[in-house]
Short mmCIF file of C-alpha atoms and ligand atoms in Angstrom, two decimals:
data_model
loop_
_atom_site.label_atom_id
_atom_site.label_comp_id
_atom_site.label_asym_id
_atom_site.label_seq_id
_atom_site.Cartn_x
_atom_site.Cartn_y
_atom_site.Cartn_z
CA UNK G 185 0.00 0.00 0.00
CA UNK G 186 1.27 3.39 -0.96
CA UNK G 187 1.07 6.05 1.70
CA UNK G 188 2.10 9.66 1.70
CA UNK G 189 2.96 11.69 4.73
CA UNK G 190 0.37 14.16 5.99
CA UNK G 191 0.80 17.55 4.41
CA UNK G 192 -1.08 19.96 6.64
CA UNK G 193 -2.31 23.22 5.17
CA UNK G 194 -1.86 26.63 6.64
CA UNK G 195 -5.59 26.78 7.42
CA UNK G 196 -8.79 24.95 6.61
CA UNK G 197 -9.51 26.48 3.24
CA UNK G 198 -12.94 27.14 1.74
CA UNK G 199 -14.01 25.00 -1.21
CA UNK G 200 -12.80 26.36 -4.52
CA UNK G 201 -15.50 27.72 -6.87
CA UNK G 202 -15.51 25.76 -10.11
CA UNK G 203 -15.39 28.97 -12.20
CA UNK G 204 -11.98 29.82 -10.71
CA UNK G 205 -10.64 26.42 -11.76
CA UNK G 206 -12.06 26.73 -15.27
CA UNK G 207 -10.49 30.16 -15.63
CA UNK G 208 -7.09 29.09 -14.24
CA UNK G 209 -7.09 26.02 -16.48
CA UNK G 210 -7.59 28.10 -19.62
CA UNK G 211 -5.29 30.96 -18.59
CA UNK G 212 -2.36 28.75 -17.60
CA UNK G 213 -2.73 26.03 -20.22
CA UNK G 214 -4.25 23.10 -18.33
CA UNK G 215 -7.54 22.63 -20.21
CA UNK G 216 -9.15 24.23 -23.25
CA UNK G 217 -12.68 23.84 -24.62
CA UNK G 218 -12.55 21.50 -27.64
CA UNK G 219 -13.06 23.05 -31.13
CA UNK G 220 -13.38 26.44 -29.51
CA UNK G 221 -12.92 28.39 -32.75
CA UNK G 222 -16.07 26.66 -34.06
CA UNK G 223 -18.07 27.41 -30.96
CA UNK G 224 -17.06 24.26 -29.03
CA UNK G 225 -18.78 20.94 -28.37
CA UNK G 226 -20.34 20.54 -24.97
CA UNK G 227 -18.81 17.85 -22.78
CA UNK G 228 -15.55 17.56 -24.76
CA UNK G 229 -12.21 19.15 -23.77
CA UNK G 230 -8.54 19.33 -24.80
CA UNK G 231 -5.58 19.37 -22.44
CA UNK G 232 -2.86 22.03 -22.77
CA UNK G 233 0.89 21.89 -21.98
CA UNK G 234 0.49 21.82 -18.19
CA UNK G 235 -2.68 19.73 -18.32
CA UNK G 236 -0.97 16.96 -20.24
CA UNK G 237 1.89 16.83 -17.71
CA UNK G 238 -0.51 16.64 -14.77
CA UNK G 239 -2.62 14.03 -16.53
CA UNK G 240 0.41 11.89 -17.38
CA UNK G 241 1.62 12.06 -13.78
CA UNK G 242 -1.79 11.02 -12.46
CA UNK G 243 -1.94 8.11 -14.91
CA UNK G 244 1.62 6.98 -14.25
CA UNK G 245 1.18 7.04 -10.52
CA UNK G 246 -2.01 4.95 -10.79
CA UNK G 247 -0.27 2.48 -13.10
CA UNK G 248 2.72 2.20 -10.79
CA UNK G 249 0.66 1.63 -7.67
CA UNK G 250 -1.92 -0.69 -9.25
CA UNK G 251 0.10 -2.71 -11.78
CA UNK G 252 3.82 -2.40 -11.21
CA UNK G 253 3.80 -2.87 -7.45
CA UNK G 254 1.20 -5.66 -7.22
CA UNK G 255 2.57 -9.03 -8.26
CA UNK G 256 -0.93 -10.40 -8.88
CA UNK G 257 -1.96 -7.61 -11.30
CA UNK G 258 -1.04 -7.07 -14.96
CA UNK G 259 -2.00 -4.41 -17.49
CA UNK G 260 -3.45 -4.25 -20.98
CA UNK G 261 -4.42 -1.56 -23.45
CA UNK G 262 -7.50 -2.40 -25.48
CA UNK G 263 -9.10 -0.75 -28.49
CA UNK G 264 -11.87 1.80 -28.40
CA UNK G 265 -13.90 0.02 -31.09
CA UNK G 266 -14.94 -3.60 -30.61
CA UNK G 267 -17.35 -6.08 -32.16
CA UNK G 268 -20.93 -4.82 -31.69
CA UNK G 269 -21.98 -8.06 -29.99
CA UNK G 270 -19.78 -7.03 -27.06
CA UNK G 271 -22.29 -4.33 -26.16
CA UNK G 272 -25.26 -6.66 -26.47
CA UNK G 273 -23.55 -9.16 -24.18
CA UNK G 274 -22.51 -6.46 -21.71
CA UNK G 275 -26.12 -5.28 -21.43
CA UNK G 276 -25.32 -1.74 -22.59
CA UNK G 277 -27.47 -1.79 -25.72
CA UNK G 278 -30.48 -2.70 -23.63
CA UNK G 279 -29.80 -1.12 -20.25
CA UNK G 280 -27.37 1.78 -20.59
CA UNK G 281 -30.03 4.45 -20.58
CA UNK G 282 -30.93 7.70 -18.89
CA UNK G 283 -34.52 8.68 -18.23
CA UNK G 284 -35.09 12.35 -18.91
CA UNK G 285 -37.83 14.83 -18.20
CA UNK G 286 -38.36 18.32 -19.63
CA UNK G 287 -39.98 21.29 -17.96
CA UNK G 288 -42.94 22.43 -20.07
CA UNK G 289 -42.50 25.97 -18.78
CA UNK G 290 -38.76 26.84 -18.67
CA UNK G 291 -37.72 24.05 -21.12
CA UNK G 292 -34.93 22.85 -18.84
CA UNK G 293 -34.02 19.16 -19.05
CA UNK G 294 -33.27 16.91 -16.05
CA UNK G 295 -32.23 13.35 -15.43
CA UNK G 296 -35.12 11.73 -13.63
CA UNK G 297 -32.73 10.07 -11.14
CA UNK G 298 -31.12 13.46 -10.31
CA UNK G 299 -34.43 15.13 -9.34
CA UNK G 300 -35.19 15.73 -5.66
CA UNK G 301 -37.66 13.06 -4.53
CA UNK G 302 -40.49 15.53 -3.99
CA UNK G 303 -40.11 17.07 -7.49
CA UNK G 304 -40.02 13.64 -9.12
CA UNK G 305 -43.21 12.60 -7.27
CA UNK G 306 -45.13 15.81 -8.04
CA UNK G 307 -43.67 16.12 -11.60
CA UNK G 308 -42.61 19.66 -10.67
CA UNK G 309 -39.60 21.54 -12.09
CA UNK G 310 -36.99 22.13 -9.33
CA UNK G 311 -36.06 25.50 -10.91
CA UNK G 312 -39.33 27.25 -11.89
CA UNK G 313 -42.00 24.96 -10.43
CA UNK G 314 -43.44 24.25 -13.92
CA UNK G 315 -44.95 20.93 -14.94
CA UNK G 316 -42.52 18.17 -16.01
CA UNK G 317 -43.11 15.82 -18.97
CA UNK G 318 -43.30 12.04 -18.58
CA UNK G 319 -39.76 10.52 -18.53
CA UNK G 320 -38.31 9.53 -21.92
CA UNK G 321 -35.53 6.97 -22.31
CA UNK G 322 -32.22 7.68 -24.11
CA UNK G 323 -29.38 5.22 -24.76
CA UNK G 324 -25.95 6.65 -23.93
CA UNK G 325 -23.90 4.55 -26.36
CA UNK G 326 -22.13 6.44 -29.18
CA UNK G 327 -22.63 4.75 -32.51
CA UNK G 328 -20.08 4.44 -35.27
CA UNK G 329 -19.62 2.40 -38.46
CA UNK G 330 -16.87 0.07 -39.67
CA UNK G 331 -16.31 -0.24 -43.43
CA UNK G 332 -16.85 2.09 -46.37
CA UNK G 333 -19.26 0.33 -48.75
CA UNK G 334 -22.87 1.28 -48.17
CA UNK G 335 -24.87 -1.82 -47.22
CA UNK G 336 -21.76 -3.65 -45.98
CA UNK G 337 -20.97 -1.23 -43.21
CA UNK G 338 -21.21 -2.65 -39.73
CA UNK G 339 -22.74 -0.53 -36.99
CA UNK G 340 -20.88 -0.69 -33.72
CA UNK G 341 -20.17 1.53 -30.73
CA UNK G 342 -17.36 3.55 -29.19
CA UNK G 343 -16.87 1.82 -25.88
CA UNK G 344 -19.27 3.06 -23.22
CA UNK G 345 -17.06 1.70 -20.45
CA UNK G 346 -13.38 0.96 -20.97
CA UNK G 347 -13.38 -2.23 -18.89
CA UNK G 348 -15.08 -4.46 -21.50
CA UNK G 349 -11.71 -5.07 -23.20
CA UNK G 350 -10.48 -6.66 -20.00
CA UNK G 351 -13.18 -9.35 -20.17
CA UNK G 352 -12.48 -9.83 -23.88
CA UNK G 353 -8.75 -10.29 -23.22
CA UNK G 354 -9.13 -12.20 -19.94
CA UNK G 355 -8.62 -15.63 -21.50
CA UNK G 356 -5.65 -14.45 -23.58
CA UNK G 357 -3.98 -12.93 -20.53
CA UNK G 358 -4.55 -16.14 -18.59
CA UNK G 359 -2.99 -18.24 -21.35
CA UNK G 360 -0.11 -15.91 -22.18
CA UNK G 361 0.99 -14.92 -18.67
CA UNK G 362 1.64 -16.92 -15.53
CA UNK G 363 -1.36 -15.51 -13.71
CA UNK G 364 -3.62 -17.72 -11.65
CA UNK G 365 -6.76 -16.81 -9.81
CA UNK G 366 -6.88 -14.62 -7.76
CA UNK G 367 -5.39 -12.03 -10.11
CA UNK G 368 -6.27 -8.71 -11.69
CA UNK G 369 -6.08 -6.90 -15.02
CA UNK G 370 -5.79 -3.13 -15.22
CA UNK G 371 -6.36 -0.69 -18.02
CA UNK G 372 -6.50 3.05 -18.56
CA UNK G 373 -8.49 4.14 -21.57
CA UNK G 374 -11.04 6.41 -23.16
CA UNK G 375 -14.78 5.86 -22.85
CA UNK G 376 -17.60 7.64 -24.66
CA UNK G 377 -21.11 8.39 -23.51
CA UNK G 378 -23.81 10.47 -25.11
CA UNK G 379 -24.46 12.13 -21.77
CA UNK G 380 -27.66 14.08 -22.12
CA UNK G 381 -26.69 16.48 -19.39
CA UNK G 382 -22.89 16.90 -19.65
CA UNK G 383 -21.58 19.65 -17.41
CA UNK G 384 -19.63 20.93 -14.47
CA UNK G 385 -16.50 21.20 -16.58
CA UNK G 386 -14.61 17.87 -16.57
CA UNK G 387 -17.01 16.23 -14.16
CA UNK G 388 -19.48 14.82 -16.69
CA UNK G 389 -18.11 14.66 -20.23
CA UNK G 390 -18.97 12.81 -23.40
CA UNK G 391 -15.40 11.70 -24.06
CA UNK G 392 -13.42 10.86 -20.94
CA UNK G 393 -10.85 8.45 -19.59
CA UNK G 394 -11.33 5.67 -17.06
CA UNK G 395 -8.99 3.53 -15.02
CA UNK G 396 -10.15 0.08 -14.13
CA UNK G 397 -9.02 -2.87 -12.13
CA UNK G 398 -10.95 -6.08 -12.76
CA UNK G 399 -9.91 -8.60 -10.13
CA UNK G 400 -10.88 -12.25 -10.80
CA UNK G 401 -11.59 -14.43 -7.78
CA UNK G 402 -13.06 -17.68 -6.60
CA UNK G 403 -16.66 -16.97 -5.44
CA UNK G 404 -15.82 -18.04 -1.88
CA UNK G 405 -13.16 -15.28 -1.68
CA UNK G 406 -15.28 -12.51 -3.17
CA UNK G 407 -16.09 -10.69 0.08
CA UNK G 408 -12.47 -10.65 1.24
CA UNK G 409 -11.13 -9.22 -2.05
CA UNK G 410 -14.01 -6.78 -2.38
CA UNK G 411 -13.16 -5.37 1.07
CA UNK G 412 -9.43 -5.35 0.27
CA UNK G 413 -9.68 -3.35 -2.95
CA UNK G 414 -12.36 -1.04 -1.59
CA UNK G 415 -10.03 0.00 1.23
CA UNK G 416 -6.95 0.07 -1.01
CA UNK G 417 -8.59 2.53 -3.39
CA UNK G 418 -9.86 4.72 -0.57
CA UNK G 419 -6.37 5.00 0.91
CA UNK G 420 -4.95 5.71 -2.56
CA UNK G 421 -7.13 8.79 -3.00
CA UNK G 422 -6.58 9.86 0.60
CA UNK G 423 -2.83 9.80 -0.04
CA UNK G 424 -2.97 12.41 -2.81
CA UNK G 425 -5.41 14.99 -1.41
CA UNK G 426 -5.07 17.72 1.20
CA UNK G 427 -8.65 17.71 2.51
CA UNK G 428 -8.93 14.15 3.79
CA UNK G 429 -12.20 14.91 5.57
CA UNK G 430 -13.81 15.51 2.17
CA UNK G 431 -13.53 11.85 1.18
CA UNK G 432 -16.10 9.17 2.10
CA UNK G 433 -17.79 5.94 1.01
CA UNK G 434 -21.41 5.77 -0.03
CA UNK G 435 -23.23 2.48 -0.54
CA UNK G 436 -25.55 2.25 -3.55
CA UNK G 437 -29.21 1.62 -2.76
CA UNK G 438 -30.91 -1.32 -4.55
CA UNK G 439 -32.67 1.04 -7.00
CA UNK G 440 -29.47 2.71 -8.23
CA UNK G 441 -27.26 -0.33 -8.83
CA UNK G 442 -25.93 -0.62 -12.41
CA UNK G 443 -27.30 -3.56 -14.37
CA UNK G 444 -24.08 -5.55 -13.82
CA UNK G 445 -23.59 -4.85 -10.10
CA UNK G 446 -24.87 -6.90 -7.17
CA UNK G 447 -23.36 -4.47 -4.64
CA UNK G 448 -21.53 -1.16 -5.06
CA UNK G 449 -19.83 1.61 -3.14
CA UNK G 450 -18.83 5.00 -4.42
CA UNK G 451 -15.76 6.77 -3.15
CA UNK G 452 -17.08 10.31 -2.99
CA UNK G 453 -15.35 13.66 -2.71
CA UNK G 454 -16.97 16.84 -1.46
CA UNK G 455 -16.62 19.99 -3.55
CA UNK G 456 -18.81 23.00 -4.28
CA UNK G 457 -20.86 20.57 -6.37
CA UNK G 458 -21.69 18.60 -3.19
CA UNK G 459 -20.67 15.02 -2.47
CA UNK G 460 -20.01 13.39 -5.84
CA UNK G 461 -18.79 10.03 -7.09
CA UNK G 462 -15.05 9.83 -7.74
CA UNK G 463 -14.69 6.09 -8.19
CA UNK G 464 -17.01 3.08 -8.09
CA UNK G 465 -16.21 -0.23 -6.38
CA UNK G 466 -18.48 -2.84 -7.93
CA UNK G 467 -19.32 -6.43 -7.03
CA UNK G 468 -19.80 -7.65 -10.63
CA UNK G 469 -19.97 -11.30 -9.63
CA UNK G 470 -19.97 -13.58 -12.75
CA UNK G 471 -22.09 -11.23 -14.88
CA UNK G 472 -19.44 -10.31 -17.43
CA UNK G 473 -17.69 -13.61 -18.07
CA UNK G 474 -21.00 -15.55 -18.07
CA UNK G 475 -22.58 -13.15 -20.55
CA UNK G 476 -19.54 -13.15 -22.87
CA UNK G 477 -19.42 -16.95 -22.70
CA UNK G 478 -23.09 -17.10 -23.59
CA UNK G 479 -22.98 -14.54 -26.45
CA UNK G 480 -19.67 -15.67 -27.99
CA UNK G 481 -20.03 -19.41 -27.48
CA UNK G 482 -16.51 -19.50 -25.96
CA UNK G 483 -16.01 -21.21 -22.63
CA UNK G 484 -14.58 -18.63 -20.23
CA UNK G 485 -14.65 -20.84 -17.15
CA UNK G 486 -11.50 -21.39 -15.10
CA UNK G 487 -10.09 -24.71 -13.91
CA UNK G 488 -8.15 -24.56 -10.68
CA UNK G 489 -4.76 -26.21 -11.39
CA UNK G 490 -4.66 -27.88 -7.98
CA UNK G 491 -8.24 -28.81 -7.07
CA UNK G 492 -9.39 -29.14 -10.72
CA UNK G 493 -12.54 -27.28 -9.73
CA UNK G 494 -14.14 -25.55 -12.71
CA UNK G 495 -16.04 -22.30 -12.28
CA UNK G 496 -16.75 -18.87 -13.77
CA UNK G 497 -14.59 -16.39 -11.79
CA UNK G 498 -16.31 -13.57 -9.97
CA UNK G 499 -15.10 -10.02 -10.44
CA UNK G 500 -14.31 -7.11 -8.14
CA UNK G 501 -14.17 -3.89 -10.15
CA UNK G 502 -12.62 -0.58 -9.13
CA UNK G 503 -13.45 1.98 -11.79
CA UNK G 504 -12.53 5.65 -11.62
CA UNK G 505 -12.07 8.60 -13.92
CA UNK G 506 -8.78 10.20 -14.94
CA UNK G 507 -10.60 13.44 -15.77
CA UNK G 508 -12.57 13.42 -12.55
CA UNK G 509 -9.32 12.87 -10.64
CA UNK G 510 -7.77 15.77 -12.56
CA UNK G 511 -10.69 18.03 -11.62
CA UNK G 512 -10.96 16.91 -8.00
CA UNK G 513 -7.22 17.36 -7.47
CA UNK G 514 -7.41 20.92 -8.76
CA UNK G 515 -10.46 21.67 -6.61
CA UNK G 516 -8.67 20.13 -3.62
CA UNK G 517 -5.44 22.05 -4.27
CA UNK G 518 -6.70 25.53 -5.14
CA UNK G 519 -6.28 28.21 -2.53
CA UNK G 520 -6.28 31.98 -2.45
CA UNK G 521 -4.10 32.83 0.50
CA UNK G 522 -4.52 36.33 1.94
CA UNK G 523 -1.33 38.38 1.98
CA UNK G 524 -0.49 39.46 5.57
CA UNK G 525 0.86 42.75 4.13
CA UNK G 526 -2.60 43.38 2.67
CA UNK G 527 -1.43 43.25 -0.94
CA UNK G 528 -2.60 40.87 -3.68
CA UNK G 529 -3.74 37.42 -2.43
CA UNK G 530 -1.45 34.52 -3.32
CA UNK G 531 -3.11 31.94 -5.58
CA UNK G 532 -1.52 28.60 -4.91
CA UNK G 533 -2.19 25.10 -6.21
CA UNK G 534 -1.20 22.77 -3.39
CA UNK G 535 -0.85 19.75 -5.67
CA UNK G 536 1.01 16.79 -4.30
CA UNK G 537 4.67 17.15 -5.46
CA UNK G 538 4.43 13.69 -7.04
CA UNK G 539 1.70 14.89 -9.37
CA UNK G 540 2.53 18.55 -9.95
CA UNK G 541 3.05 19.24 -13.68
CA UNK G 542 6.28 21.19 -13.16
CA UNK G 543 8.52 19.96 -10.35
CA UNK G 544 10.99 22.79 -10.15
CA UNK G 545 11.59 26.28 -11.52
CA UNK G 546 15.13 27.63 -11.78
CA UNK G 547 15.36 31.39 -11.38
CA UNK G 548 18.42 33.63 -11.61
CA UNK G 549 17.99 36.50 -9.17
CA UNK G 550 18.75 39.02 -11.90
CA UNK G 551 18.69 38.53 -15.63
CA UNK G 552 21.33 41.14 -16.44
CA UNK G 553 24.13 39.36 -14.53
CA UNK G 554 25.60 36.87 -16.96
CA UNK G 555 27.14 34.59 -14.36
CA UNK G 556 23.81 34.19 -12.58
CA UNK G 557 22.06 33.38 -15.86
CA UNK G 558 24.62 30.85 -17.09
CA UNK G 559 24.73 29.09 -13.71
CA UNK G 560 20.92 28.94 -13.58
CA UNK G 561 20.67 27.61 -17.15
CA UNK G 562 23.25 24.96 -16.38
CA UNK G 563 21.34 23.81 -13.27
CA UNK G 564 18.09 23.77 -15.27
CA UNK G 565 19.63 21.56 -17.97
CA UNK G 566 20.93 19.10 -15.36
CA UNK G 567 17.58 18.92 -13.58
CA UNK G 568 15.72 18.34 -16.86
CA UNK G 569 17.31 14.90 -17.09
CA UNK G 570 15.40 13.87 -13.98
CA UNK G 571 12.21 15.92 -13.87
CA UNK G 572 10.15 18.67 -15.48
CA UNK G 573 12.03 21.90 -14.83
CA UNK G 574 11.23 25.43 -16.04
CA UNK G 575 13.74 28.23 -16.46
CA UNK G 576 12.36 31.73 -15.87
CA UNK G 577 14.16 35.07 -15.76
CA UNK G 578 11.27 37.41 -16.61
CA UNK G 579 10.04 39.89 -13.95
CA UNK G 580 11.08 40.31 -10.32
CA UNK G 581 11.64 37.24 -8.15
CA UNK G 582 8.39 37.72 -6.20
CA UNK G 583 6.32 37.69 -9.40
CA UNK G 584 8.15 34.63 -10.64
CA UNK G 585 7.41 32.75 -7.38
CA UNK G 586 3.73 33.70 -7.73
CA UNK G 587 3.62 32.41 -11.31
CA UNK G 588 4.94 29.04 -10.14
CA UNK G 589 2.65 28.92 -7.08
CA UNK G 590 -0.36 29.32 -9.34
CA UNK G 591 0.52 26.22 -11.38
CA UNK G 592 1.50 24.16 -8.34
CA UNK G 593 5.31 23.98 -8.80
CA UNK G 594 6.48 22.61 -5.43
CA UNK G 595 10.06 23.97 -5.53
CA UNK G 596 11.79 27.08 -6.84
CA UNK G 597 15.57 27.24 -7.03
CA UNK G 598 17.05 30.72 -6.90
CA UNK G 599 20.57 31.43 -8.08
CA UNK G 600 21.87 34.53 -6.28
CA UNK G 601 25.16 36.26 -5.54
CA UNK G 602 25.99 33.87 -2.70
CA UNK G 603 25.79 31.05 -5.28
CA UNK G 604 28.79 32.51 -7.06
CA UNK G 605 30.79 32.44 -3.81
CA UNK G 606 29.86 29.12 -2.23
CA UNK G 607 28.09 27.08 -4.98
CA UNK G 608 24.82 26.82 -3.05
CA UNK G 609 21.32 27.86 -4.12
CA UNK G 610 18.10 28.74 -2.32
CA UNK G 611 15.34 26.13 -2.52
CA UNK G 612 11.99 27.69 -1.74
CA UNK G 613 9.07 25.42 -0.87
CA UNK G 614 5.64 26.32 -2.27
CA UNK G 615 3.23 25.63 0.62
CA UNK G 616 5.03 27.16 3.57
CA UNK G 617 7.37 29.38 1.52
CA UNK G 618 10.31 28.20 3.66
CA UNK G 619 13.79 28.50 2.16
CA UNK G 620 16.90 26.36 2.61
CA UNK G 621 20.39 26.52 1.08
CA UNK G 622 21.46 23.42 -0.84
CA UNK G 623 24.80 22.73 -2.56
CA UNK G 624 24.47 22.66 -6.37
CA UNK G 625 26.11 19.22 -6.47
CA UNK G 626 23.52 17.79 -4.11
CA UNK G 627 20.51 19.54 -5.68
CA UNK G 628 19.40 16.89 -8.24
CA UNK G 629 19.21 14.10 -5.63
CA UNK G 630 17.75 16.44 -3.00
CA UNK G 631 14.83 17.34 -5.31
CA UNK G 632 14.49 13.85 -6.77
CA UNK G 633 13.79 12.46 -3.28
CA UNK G 634 11.07 15.05 -2.75
CA UNK G 635 9.18 14.71 -6.04
CA UNK G 636 9.36 10.97 -6.72
CA UNK G 637 6.58 8.70 -5.50
CA UNK G 638 7.39 5.90 -3.12
N1 GAP B 1108 -17.02 0.03 -15.59
C1 GAP B 1108 -17.82 0.66 -14.61
C2 GAP B 1108 -18.15 2.03 -14.93
O1 GAP B 1108 -17.97 2.51 -16.05
P1 GAP B 1108 -19.13 4.20 -13.89
O2 GAP B 1108 -19.50 4.50 -12.45
O3 GAP B 1108 -20.16 4.47 -14.92
O4 GAP B 1108 -18.68 2.69 -13.87
C3 GAP B 1108 -16.63 4.86 -13.48
O5 GAP B 1108 -17.82 5.00 -14.24
C4 GAP B 1108 -15.96 6.20 -13.28
O6 GAP B 1108 -15.77 6.84 -14.54
C5 GAP B 1108 -16.78 7.19 -12.45
O7 GAP B 1108 -16.58 6.97 -11.07
C6 GAP B 1108 -16.20 8.51 -12.89
O8 GAP B 1108 -15.00 8.80 -12.20
C7 GAP B 1108 -15.87 8.25 -14.36
N2 GAP B 1108 -16.95 8.76 -15.23
C8 GAP B 1108 -18.12 8.15 -15.51
N3 GAP B 1108 -18.86 8.88 -16.37
C9 GAP B 1108 -18.13 9.99 -16.62
C10 GAP B 1108 -18.33 11.15 -17.44
N4 GAP B 1108 -19.42 11.29 -18.19
N5 GAP B 1108 -17.37 12.11 -17.46
C11 GAP B 1108 -16.24 11.97 -16.73
N6 GAP B 1108 -15.99 10.90 -15.95
C12 GAP B 1108 -16.91 9.92 -15.89
#
């Protein structure tokens, strides 16, 4: 289990408004609206230079802690397009639907299952009080076609949940690796849903990325592994956030279980949007392998090499969103810290150093002193071999610190006149703004220890 040390904040900070995050993301190059010059497409986004670094770090850390450090877990990367029968077998063609109602007065549209109980019962709009229509059913799967000749084209779907590839490749993994039950398969990949009410920035999109573990077990060991992975995932999220009290479990009621789940818990995080799902832990039982056996005609049962018992493995699923993690981490990290001198507030992203897009900024104290500049550039080049480093000599040092605070850079290295005398630099830490002197020779290893996950 991966654990991080507690990183207390200066104060209990208020929850960040989502508009501030959207604005910071665009201004500093984390996230842009997709196809913006054409007016955009709702629920679809692009990631900018800092966004892609943060996203890669989040993905890599998940992969490291789920696949590379668990001997009983391996990874795959499946395709986005599969045979259409996959989605019949999975139940998505039939069951992956939202029920929607429209307000006859203000024309707003709501998901029936998101309405407050009272409004759903009285068919009353929660915004204007107008009358709501009867619910209509919409399938969320995105359709596409394989082939070019009209009449021979095959209709299929962009995957509605990434995990289906894991069931499709389960037998191949079993035969081509040395895995035996209990074991797991992980994957990170895109999923597509025609969400009828996309919104809240990255929270509910039409194209997004999921990370899944599907852990295959003997039915008699289901409860033990379900509890294990449920706790493992909770601790994983707890280890990368500041506001640990904003994380909780919520059990699904019988009426909200997905068609494949016999039991489910959400790991939820509290933001200005309220308590919202971050990741789902699902007791999928034998639903997936039984259905794919039935629809494909292939036997996906497992024979225990020792007892020779033959059975369809049961599955524990942990399924979360890369984009939702990206958004929650920014909401968790954002802070506007009042300046004691009463000047401009300091905007700081208190991202975990492991995940921060830029690990270090190297700053010569003055840009018109050649020795300071060449020493700083040299340090920057050396650090770039190990981590993402930025060189910056524009504006006064205070402004440059602020620029780095706003994008979450955990360390700034300042090359000053003392550096020229004793070959040490100042390392300034983002959260507490403390400063220490470190020898240039020791700097790469000093920083490496601080920004590398363990
Ligand atoms: N295989 C199970 C599955 O897909 P899910 O609860 O529908 O379960 C898992 O999705 C995770 O994927 C969610 O907890 C969330 O983090 C993310 N997710 C789901 N729909 C999303 C959307 N429209 N936009 C962004 N992330 C989404």
